[in-house]
Coordinates of C-alpha atoms in Angstrom, one line a residue:
X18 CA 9.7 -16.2 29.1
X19 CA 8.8 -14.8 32.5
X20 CA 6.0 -11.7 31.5
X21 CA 4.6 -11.8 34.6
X22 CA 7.5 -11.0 36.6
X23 CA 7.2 -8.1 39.1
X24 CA 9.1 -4.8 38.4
X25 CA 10.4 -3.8 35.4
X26 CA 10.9 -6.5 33.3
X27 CA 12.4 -6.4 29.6
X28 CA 11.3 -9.2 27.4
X29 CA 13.7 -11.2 26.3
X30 CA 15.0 -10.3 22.9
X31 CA 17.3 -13.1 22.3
X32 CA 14.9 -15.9 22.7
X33 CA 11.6 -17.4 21.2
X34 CA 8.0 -16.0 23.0
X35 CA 6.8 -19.7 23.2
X36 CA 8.9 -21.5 21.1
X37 CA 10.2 -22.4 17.9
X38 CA 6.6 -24.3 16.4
X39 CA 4.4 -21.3 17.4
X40 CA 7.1 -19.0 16.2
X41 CA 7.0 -20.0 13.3
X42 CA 3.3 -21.3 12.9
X43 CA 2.7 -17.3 13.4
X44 CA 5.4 -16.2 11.0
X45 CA 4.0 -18.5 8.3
X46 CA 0.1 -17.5 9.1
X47 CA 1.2 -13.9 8.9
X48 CA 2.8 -14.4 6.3
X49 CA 0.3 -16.0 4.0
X50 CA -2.1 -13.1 4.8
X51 CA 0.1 -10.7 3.6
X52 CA -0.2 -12.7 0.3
X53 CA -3.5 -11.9 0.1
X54 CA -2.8 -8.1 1.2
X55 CA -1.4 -7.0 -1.6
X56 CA -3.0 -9.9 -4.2
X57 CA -6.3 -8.3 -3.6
X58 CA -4.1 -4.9 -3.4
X59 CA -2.2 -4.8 -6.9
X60 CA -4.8 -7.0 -9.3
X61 CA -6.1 -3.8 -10.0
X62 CA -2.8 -2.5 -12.0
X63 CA -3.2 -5.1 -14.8
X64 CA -6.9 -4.6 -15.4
X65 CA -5.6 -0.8 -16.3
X66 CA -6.3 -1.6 -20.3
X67 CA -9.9 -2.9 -19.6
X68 CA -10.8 -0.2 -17.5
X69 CA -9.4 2.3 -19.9
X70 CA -11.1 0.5 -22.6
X71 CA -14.4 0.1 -20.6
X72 CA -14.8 3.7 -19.2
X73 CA -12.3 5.9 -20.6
X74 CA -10.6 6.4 -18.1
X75 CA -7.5 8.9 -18.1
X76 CA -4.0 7.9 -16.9
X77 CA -4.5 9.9 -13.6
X78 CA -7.7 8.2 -12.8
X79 CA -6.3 4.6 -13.4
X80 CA -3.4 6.2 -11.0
X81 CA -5.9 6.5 -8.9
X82 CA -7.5 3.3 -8.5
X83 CA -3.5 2.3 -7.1
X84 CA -3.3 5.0 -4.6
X85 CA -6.6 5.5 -3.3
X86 CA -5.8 2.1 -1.2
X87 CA -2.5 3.2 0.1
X88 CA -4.2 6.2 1.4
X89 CA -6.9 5.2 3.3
X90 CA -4.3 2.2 4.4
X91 CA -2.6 5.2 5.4
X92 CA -4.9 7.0 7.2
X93 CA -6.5 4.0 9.2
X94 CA -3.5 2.7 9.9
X95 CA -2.3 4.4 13.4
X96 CA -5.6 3.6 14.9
X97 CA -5.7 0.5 14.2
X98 CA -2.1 -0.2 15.7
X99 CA -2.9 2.2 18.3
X100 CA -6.0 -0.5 19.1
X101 CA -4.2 -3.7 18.9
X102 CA -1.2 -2.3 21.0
X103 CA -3.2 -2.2 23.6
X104 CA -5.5 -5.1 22.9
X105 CA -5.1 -8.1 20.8
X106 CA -3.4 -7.8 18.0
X107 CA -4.2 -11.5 16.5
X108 CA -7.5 -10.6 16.7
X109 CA -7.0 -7.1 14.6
X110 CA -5.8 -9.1 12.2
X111 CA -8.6 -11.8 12.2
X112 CA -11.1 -7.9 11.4
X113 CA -8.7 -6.8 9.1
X114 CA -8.2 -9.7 6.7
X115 CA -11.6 -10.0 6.9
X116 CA -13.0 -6.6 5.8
X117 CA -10.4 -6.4 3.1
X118 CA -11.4 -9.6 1.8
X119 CA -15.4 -9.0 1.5
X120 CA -14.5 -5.5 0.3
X121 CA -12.5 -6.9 -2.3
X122 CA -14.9 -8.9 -3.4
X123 CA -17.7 -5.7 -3.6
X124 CA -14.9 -4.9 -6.4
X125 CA -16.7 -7.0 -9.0
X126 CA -19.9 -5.8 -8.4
X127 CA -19.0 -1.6 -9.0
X128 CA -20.7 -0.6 -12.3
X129 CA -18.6 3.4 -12.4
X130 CA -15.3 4.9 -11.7
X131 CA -16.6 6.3 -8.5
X132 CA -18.1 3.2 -6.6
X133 CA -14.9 1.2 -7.7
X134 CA -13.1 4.1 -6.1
X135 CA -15.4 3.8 -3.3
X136 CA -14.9 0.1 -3.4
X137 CA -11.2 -0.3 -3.8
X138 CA -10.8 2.5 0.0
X139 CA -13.0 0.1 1.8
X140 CA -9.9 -3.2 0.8
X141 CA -7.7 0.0 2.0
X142 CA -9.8 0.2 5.1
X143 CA -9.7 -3.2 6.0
X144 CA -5.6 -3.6 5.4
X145 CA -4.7 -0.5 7.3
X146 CA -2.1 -1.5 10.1
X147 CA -1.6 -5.2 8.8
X148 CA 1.3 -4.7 8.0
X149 CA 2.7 -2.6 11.2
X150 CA 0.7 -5.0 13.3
X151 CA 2.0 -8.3 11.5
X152 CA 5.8 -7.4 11.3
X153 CA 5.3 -6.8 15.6
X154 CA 3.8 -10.1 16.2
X155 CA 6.6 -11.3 13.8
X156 CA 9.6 -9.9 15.7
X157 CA 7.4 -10.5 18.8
X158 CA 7.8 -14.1 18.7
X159 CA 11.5 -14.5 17.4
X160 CA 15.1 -13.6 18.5
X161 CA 16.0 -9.8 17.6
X162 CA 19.0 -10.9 15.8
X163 CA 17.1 -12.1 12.9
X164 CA 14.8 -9.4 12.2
X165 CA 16.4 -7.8 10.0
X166 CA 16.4 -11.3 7.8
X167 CA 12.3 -12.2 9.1
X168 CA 10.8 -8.3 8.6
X169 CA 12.9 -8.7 4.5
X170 CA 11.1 -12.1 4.6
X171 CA 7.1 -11.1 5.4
X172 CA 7.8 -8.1 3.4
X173 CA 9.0 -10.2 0.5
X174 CA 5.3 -11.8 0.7
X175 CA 3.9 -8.2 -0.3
X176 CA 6.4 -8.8 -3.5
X177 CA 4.6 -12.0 -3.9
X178 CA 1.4 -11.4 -3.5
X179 CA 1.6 -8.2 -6.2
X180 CA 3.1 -10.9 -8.4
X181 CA 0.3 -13.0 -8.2
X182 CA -2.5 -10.2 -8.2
X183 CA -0.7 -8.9 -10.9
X184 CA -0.8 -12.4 -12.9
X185 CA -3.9 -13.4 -11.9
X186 CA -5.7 -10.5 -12.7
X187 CA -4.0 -10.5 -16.3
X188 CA -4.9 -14.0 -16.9
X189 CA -8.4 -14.4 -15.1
X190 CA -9.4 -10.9 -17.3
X191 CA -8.2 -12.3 -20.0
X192 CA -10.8 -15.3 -20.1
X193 CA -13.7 -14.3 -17.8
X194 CA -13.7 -10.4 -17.7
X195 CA -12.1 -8.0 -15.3
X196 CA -14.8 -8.3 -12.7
X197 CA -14.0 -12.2 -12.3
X198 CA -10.6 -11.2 -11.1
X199 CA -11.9 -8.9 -8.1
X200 CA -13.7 -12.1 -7.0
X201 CA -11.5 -15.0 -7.4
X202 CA -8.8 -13.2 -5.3
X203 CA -10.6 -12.4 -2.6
X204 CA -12.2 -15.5 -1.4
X205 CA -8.6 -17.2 0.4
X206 CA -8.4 -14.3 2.5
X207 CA -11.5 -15.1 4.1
X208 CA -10.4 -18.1 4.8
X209 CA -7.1 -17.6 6.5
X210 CA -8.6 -14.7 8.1
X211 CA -10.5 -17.8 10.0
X212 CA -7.1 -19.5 10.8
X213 CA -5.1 -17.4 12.1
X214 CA -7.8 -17.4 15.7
X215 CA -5.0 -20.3 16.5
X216 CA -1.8 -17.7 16.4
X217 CA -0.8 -17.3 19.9
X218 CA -0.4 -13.4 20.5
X219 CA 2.2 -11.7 23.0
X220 CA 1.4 -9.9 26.6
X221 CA 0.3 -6.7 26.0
X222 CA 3.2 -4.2 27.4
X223 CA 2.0 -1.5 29.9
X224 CA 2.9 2.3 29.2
X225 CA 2.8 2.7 33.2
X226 CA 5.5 0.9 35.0
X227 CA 4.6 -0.1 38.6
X228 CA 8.2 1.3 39.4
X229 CA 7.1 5.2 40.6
X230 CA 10.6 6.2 39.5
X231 CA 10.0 4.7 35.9
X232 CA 6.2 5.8 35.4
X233 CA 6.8 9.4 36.2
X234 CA 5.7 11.3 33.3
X235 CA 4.2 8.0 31.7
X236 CA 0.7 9.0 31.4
X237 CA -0.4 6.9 27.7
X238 CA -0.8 9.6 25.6
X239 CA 1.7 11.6 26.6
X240 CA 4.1 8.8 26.7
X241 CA 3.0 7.3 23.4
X242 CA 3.8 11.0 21.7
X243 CA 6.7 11.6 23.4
X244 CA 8.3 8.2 22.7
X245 CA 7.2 8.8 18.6
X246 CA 9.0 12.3 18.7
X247 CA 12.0 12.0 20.5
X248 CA 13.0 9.5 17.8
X249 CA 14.9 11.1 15.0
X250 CA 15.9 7.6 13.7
X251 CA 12.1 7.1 13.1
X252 CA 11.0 10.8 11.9
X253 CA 13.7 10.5 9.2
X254 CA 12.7 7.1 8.6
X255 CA 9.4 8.6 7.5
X256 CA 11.2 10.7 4.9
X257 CA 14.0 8.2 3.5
X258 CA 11.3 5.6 2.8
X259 CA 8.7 7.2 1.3
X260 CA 10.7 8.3 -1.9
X261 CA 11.9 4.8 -2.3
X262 CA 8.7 3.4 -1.8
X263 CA 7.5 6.2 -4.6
X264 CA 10.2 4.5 -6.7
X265 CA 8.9 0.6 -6.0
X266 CA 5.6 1.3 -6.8
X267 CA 5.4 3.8 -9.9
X268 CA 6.9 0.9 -11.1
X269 CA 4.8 -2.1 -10.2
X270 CA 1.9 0.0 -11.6
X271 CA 2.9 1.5 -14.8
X272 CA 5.1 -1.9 -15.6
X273 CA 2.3 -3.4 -17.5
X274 CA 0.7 -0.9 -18.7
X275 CA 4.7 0.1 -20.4
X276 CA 4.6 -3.0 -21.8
X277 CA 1.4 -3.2 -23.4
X278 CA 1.9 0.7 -25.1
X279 CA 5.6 0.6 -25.6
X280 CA 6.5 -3.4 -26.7
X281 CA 2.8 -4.0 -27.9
X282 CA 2.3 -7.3 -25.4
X283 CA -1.1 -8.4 -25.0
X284 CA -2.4 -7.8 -21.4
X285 CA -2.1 -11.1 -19.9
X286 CA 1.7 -11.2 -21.3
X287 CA 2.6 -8.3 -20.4
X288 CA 1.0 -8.8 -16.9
X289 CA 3.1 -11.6 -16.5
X290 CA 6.1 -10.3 -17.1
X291 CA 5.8 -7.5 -15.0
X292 CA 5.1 -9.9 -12.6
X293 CA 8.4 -11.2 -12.7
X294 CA 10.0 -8.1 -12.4
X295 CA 8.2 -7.9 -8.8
X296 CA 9.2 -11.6 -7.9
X297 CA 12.4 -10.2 -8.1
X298 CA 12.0 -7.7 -5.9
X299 CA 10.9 -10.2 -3.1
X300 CA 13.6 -12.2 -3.8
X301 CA 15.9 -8.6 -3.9
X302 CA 14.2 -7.9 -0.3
X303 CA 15.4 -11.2 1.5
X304 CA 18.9 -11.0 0.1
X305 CA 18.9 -7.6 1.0
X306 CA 17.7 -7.4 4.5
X307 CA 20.3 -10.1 5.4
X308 CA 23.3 -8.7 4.2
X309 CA 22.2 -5.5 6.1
X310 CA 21.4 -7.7 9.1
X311 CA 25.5 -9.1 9.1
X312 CA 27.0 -5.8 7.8
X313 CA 24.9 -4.6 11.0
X314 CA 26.9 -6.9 13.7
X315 CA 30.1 -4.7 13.3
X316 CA 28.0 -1.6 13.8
X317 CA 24.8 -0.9 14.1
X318 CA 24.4 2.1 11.6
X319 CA 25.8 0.1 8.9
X320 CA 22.4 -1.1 8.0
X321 CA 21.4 2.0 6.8
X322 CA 24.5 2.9 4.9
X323 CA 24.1 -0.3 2.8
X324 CA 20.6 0.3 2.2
X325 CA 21.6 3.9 0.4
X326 CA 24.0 2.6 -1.4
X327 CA 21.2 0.3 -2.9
X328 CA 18.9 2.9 -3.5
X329 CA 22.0 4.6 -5.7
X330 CA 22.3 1.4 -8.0
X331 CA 18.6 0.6 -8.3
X332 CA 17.8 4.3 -9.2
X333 CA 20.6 3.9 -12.1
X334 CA 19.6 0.9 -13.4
X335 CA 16.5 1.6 -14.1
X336 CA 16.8 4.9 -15.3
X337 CA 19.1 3.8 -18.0
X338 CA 16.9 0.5 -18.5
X339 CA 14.0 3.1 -19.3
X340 CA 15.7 6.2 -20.7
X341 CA 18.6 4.5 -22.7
X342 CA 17.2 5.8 -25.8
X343 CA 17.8 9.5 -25.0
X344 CA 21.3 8.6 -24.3
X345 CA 21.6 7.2 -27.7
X346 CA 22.1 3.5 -26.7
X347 CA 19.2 1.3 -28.8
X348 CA 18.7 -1.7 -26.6
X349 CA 16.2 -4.6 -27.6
X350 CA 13.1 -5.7 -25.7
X351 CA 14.9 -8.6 -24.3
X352 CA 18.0 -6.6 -22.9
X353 CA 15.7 -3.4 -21.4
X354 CA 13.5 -6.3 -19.6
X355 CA 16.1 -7.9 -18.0
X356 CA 18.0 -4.2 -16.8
X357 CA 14.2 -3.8 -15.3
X358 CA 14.4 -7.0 -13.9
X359 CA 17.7 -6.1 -12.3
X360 CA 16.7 -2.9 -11.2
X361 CA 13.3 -4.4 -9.3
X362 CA 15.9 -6.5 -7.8
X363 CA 17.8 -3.6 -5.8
X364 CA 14.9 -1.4 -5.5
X365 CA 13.2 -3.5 -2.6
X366 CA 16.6 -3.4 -0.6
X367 CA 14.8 -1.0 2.4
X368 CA 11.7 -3.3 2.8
X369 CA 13.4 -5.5 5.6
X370 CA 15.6 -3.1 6.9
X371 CA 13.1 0.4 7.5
X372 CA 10.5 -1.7 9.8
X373 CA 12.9 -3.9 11.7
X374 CA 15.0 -0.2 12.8
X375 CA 11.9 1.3 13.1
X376 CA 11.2 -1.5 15.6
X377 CA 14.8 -1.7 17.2
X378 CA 14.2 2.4 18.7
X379 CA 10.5 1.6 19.8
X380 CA 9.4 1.0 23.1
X381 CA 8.0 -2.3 23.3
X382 CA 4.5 -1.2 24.6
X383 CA 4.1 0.9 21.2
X384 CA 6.0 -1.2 18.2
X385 CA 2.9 -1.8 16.5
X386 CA 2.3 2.4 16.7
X387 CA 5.3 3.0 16.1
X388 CA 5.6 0.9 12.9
X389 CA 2.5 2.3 12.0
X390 CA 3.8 5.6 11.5
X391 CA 6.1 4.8 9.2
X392 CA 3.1 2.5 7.1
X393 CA 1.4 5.8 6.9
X394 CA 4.2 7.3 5.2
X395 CA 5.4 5.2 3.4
X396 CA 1.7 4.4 2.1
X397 CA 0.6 7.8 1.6
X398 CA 3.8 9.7 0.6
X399 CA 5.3 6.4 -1.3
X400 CA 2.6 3.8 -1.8
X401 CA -0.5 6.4 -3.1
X402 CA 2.4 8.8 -4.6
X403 CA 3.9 7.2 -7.1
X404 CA 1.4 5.6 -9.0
X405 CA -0.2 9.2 -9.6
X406 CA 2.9 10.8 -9.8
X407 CA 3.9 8.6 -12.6
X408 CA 0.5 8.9 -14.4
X409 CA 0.8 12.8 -14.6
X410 CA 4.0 12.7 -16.0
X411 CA 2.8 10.2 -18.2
X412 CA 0.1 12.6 -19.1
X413 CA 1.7 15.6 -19.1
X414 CA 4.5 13.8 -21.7
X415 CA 4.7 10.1 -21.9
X416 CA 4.6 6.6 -19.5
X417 CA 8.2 5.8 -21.1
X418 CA 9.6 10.1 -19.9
X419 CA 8.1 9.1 -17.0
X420 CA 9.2 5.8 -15.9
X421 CA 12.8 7.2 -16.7
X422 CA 12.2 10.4 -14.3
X423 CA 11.0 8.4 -11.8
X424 CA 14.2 7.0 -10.1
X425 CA 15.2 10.2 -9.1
X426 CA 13.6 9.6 -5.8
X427 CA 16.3 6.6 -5.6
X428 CA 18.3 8.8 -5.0
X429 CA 16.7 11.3 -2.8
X430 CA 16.3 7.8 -0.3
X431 CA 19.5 7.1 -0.6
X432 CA 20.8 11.0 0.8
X433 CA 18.1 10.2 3.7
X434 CA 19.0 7.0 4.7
X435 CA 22.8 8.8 5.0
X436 CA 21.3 11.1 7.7
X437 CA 19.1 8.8 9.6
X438 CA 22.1 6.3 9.9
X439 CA 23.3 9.1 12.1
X440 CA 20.7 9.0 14.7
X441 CA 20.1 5.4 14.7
X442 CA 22.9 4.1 17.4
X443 CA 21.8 6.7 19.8
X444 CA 17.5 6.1 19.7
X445 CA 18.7 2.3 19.8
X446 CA 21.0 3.0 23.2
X447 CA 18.1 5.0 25.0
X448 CA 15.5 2.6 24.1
X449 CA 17.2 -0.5 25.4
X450 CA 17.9 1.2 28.3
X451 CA 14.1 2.3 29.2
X452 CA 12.6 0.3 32.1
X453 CA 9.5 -2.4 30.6
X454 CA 6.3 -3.8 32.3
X455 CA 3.1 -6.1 31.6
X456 CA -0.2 -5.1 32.1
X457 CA -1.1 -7.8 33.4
X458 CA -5.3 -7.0 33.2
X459 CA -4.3 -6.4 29.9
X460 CA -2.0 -9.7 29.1
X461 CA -3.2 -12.2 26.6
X462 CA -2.1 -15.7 26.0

């Protein structure tokens, strides 16, 4: 691919950046540090017991301990994609894995509530924008017909990764004490963190086309703002997400913790099988993003549509996997599990599907902004949300009331992702019709 070329140039979205291997040697580096993301991000949720056992700590507080990461994910996160837009963005990533990592380490080490607060913000620190910034260099490097399928797929890691942080942290607590767990997880990611120097990065993209004509009006600021707000796709994006997300991951925290008070399962046990209830969901997110990646080739729009519709029969599912007692329908363990099961399966249908449109209406010299925007709402309206959500319901009457309210936001996504499948077709004509440049002093190999 010519990015050198004079004028306005658009790169080419139906082609590989520099071919197949370092396609998809970056996919499967990026990939792996996801892992570790959200390994060293969700171990916390089945040490719950310990730390309620150890400190005393209240439902809210062990709430908490989830969301404080998401926020300060949240609130880093723009920045960070705002530097590595304009920089390198494989070498964000190398500072990012690598902060997260040491701080997730520190984790062991906190002797209170409030310095393993202080600890767990720092992993947020260091993860804010990996995700925004790893999905870009993703679709950077591949044809845009299979993002949809690839953004499901590294998204699907983040389902992985809370399995195993999730299992892990069950089983290493279980034998060597919670503070083990902080530690064992977070050595990889140093490691990987190291590898990924040999991911090839992309041309940075200028925000000031040589073309008079084109730049008028572009100064970077201005143009960076002005491209995030004429974007309804994206601004509704920002909604509908979020109360899926608050959906995904009241669930994910509270599973074990359910588990443990409501079937009487010993920590590990019931850490493991919450795990599996998230390996579902990263199974539910591949399948998911491809069948709205084909339902998209006859129109465009249709990808959201299916992804409402999925938000509609996860948010029933689980309800009545959770709340089927009130109705006056006695289910056994075995049955409820595998209606959670189910339910985790549909819930992670918009994983794929939100960041690839929020790429598909971005400028090219702001994707990794752009997707950053939507992180930060979806991690600190959806991610940090639910979890406390959840544990003041659970609080105020039980986890079991509140695991059953919950899914309600299903179904608040799916209305949203109705009226953002409105403006999609329109941001994705204007975008694709915008003229592109390199900065060349900018470029990177």
């Amino acid at each position: 691919m010519d990015l050198h070329a004079g004028g306005a140039v658009r790169p080419n979205e139906n082609g590989y950046l520099h071919g197949r291997g370092a396609a998809w040697f970056a996919f499967v580096m990026t990939c792996g540090l996801m892992l570790f993301d959200y390994i060293d991000r969700q171990v916390i949720v089945s040490l719950f017991p310990h730390l309620r056992e150890e400190w005393g700590l209240s439902d809210k507080q062990l709430g908490a301990l989830a969301s404080i990461v998401s926020v300060t994910v949240a609130l880093a996160g723009i920045p960070v994609a705002l530097a590595a837009d304009r920089f390198s963005r494989v070498k964000s990533i190398v500072v990012m894995a690598l902060g997260w990592s040491l701080a997730s380490i520190s984790c062991m080490f906190t002797g209170s509530f409030g310095q393993l607060m202080m600890a767990r913000s720092v992993v947020g620190l260091g993860e804010a924008g990996y995700g925004s910034v790893g999905a870009v260099l993703i679709a950077s490097h591949f044809p845009s017909r299979m993002r949809g399928t690839l953004m499901a797929a590294f998204l699907a890691c983040a389902s992985i990764g809370s399995v195993l942080g999730v299992m892990l942290g069950g089983i290493i607590a279980a034998h060597w004490g919670w503070r083990a767990a902080f530690g064992v997880v977070g050595i990889p990611g140093l490691v990987l963190a190291l590898l990924y120097m040999k991911v090839r990065d992309y041309r940075t993209v200028s925000l000031t086309p040589r073309d008079p004509v084109a730049s008028s009006g572009h100064g970077s600021a201005r143009f960076i703002v002005r491209q995030l707000l004429n974007s309804r796709t994206l601004l509704w994006l920002c909604v509908a997400a979020p109360a899926q997300v608050i959906l995904v991951s009241s669930v994910w925290a509270w599973l074990p913790s359910y588990l443990n008070r409501v079937h009487g399962l010993a920590t590990d046990q019931a850490a493991i099988r919450a795990a599996l209830v998230v390996l579902c969901g990263a199974a539910g997110a591949v399948v998911w993003g491809a069948v709205a990646d084909r339902a998209a080739r006859s129109r465009p729009r249709n990808k959201l549509q299916v992804a409402g519709l999925l938000c509609i029969v996860s948010a029933a599912v689980l309800s009545f996997a959770f709340g089927a007692s009130r109705l006056g329908v006695a289910l056994d363990a075995q049955t409820q599990f595998r209606l959670i099961a189910l339910g985790g399966f549909f819930m992670t249908c918009i994983s794929g599907v939100v960041t690839a449109v929020a790429i598909d209406v971005m400028h090219p010299g702001i994707r990794s902004t752009g997707a950053s925007v939507l992180s930060l709402c979806q991690n600190l309206l959806g991610l940090a949300a639910g979890p406390f959500i959840a544990g003041w319901l659970s609080d105020a009457w039980s986890l079991e009331t509140a695991l059953t309210v919950m899914p309600a936001f299903g179904l608040l996504a799916a209305g949203l992702f109705a009226i953002t499948s409105c403006c999609y077709e329109a941001d994705l004509k204007r975008v694709n019709t915008e003229p592109v440049d390199v900065a060349p002093e900018l470029a990177l190999a």
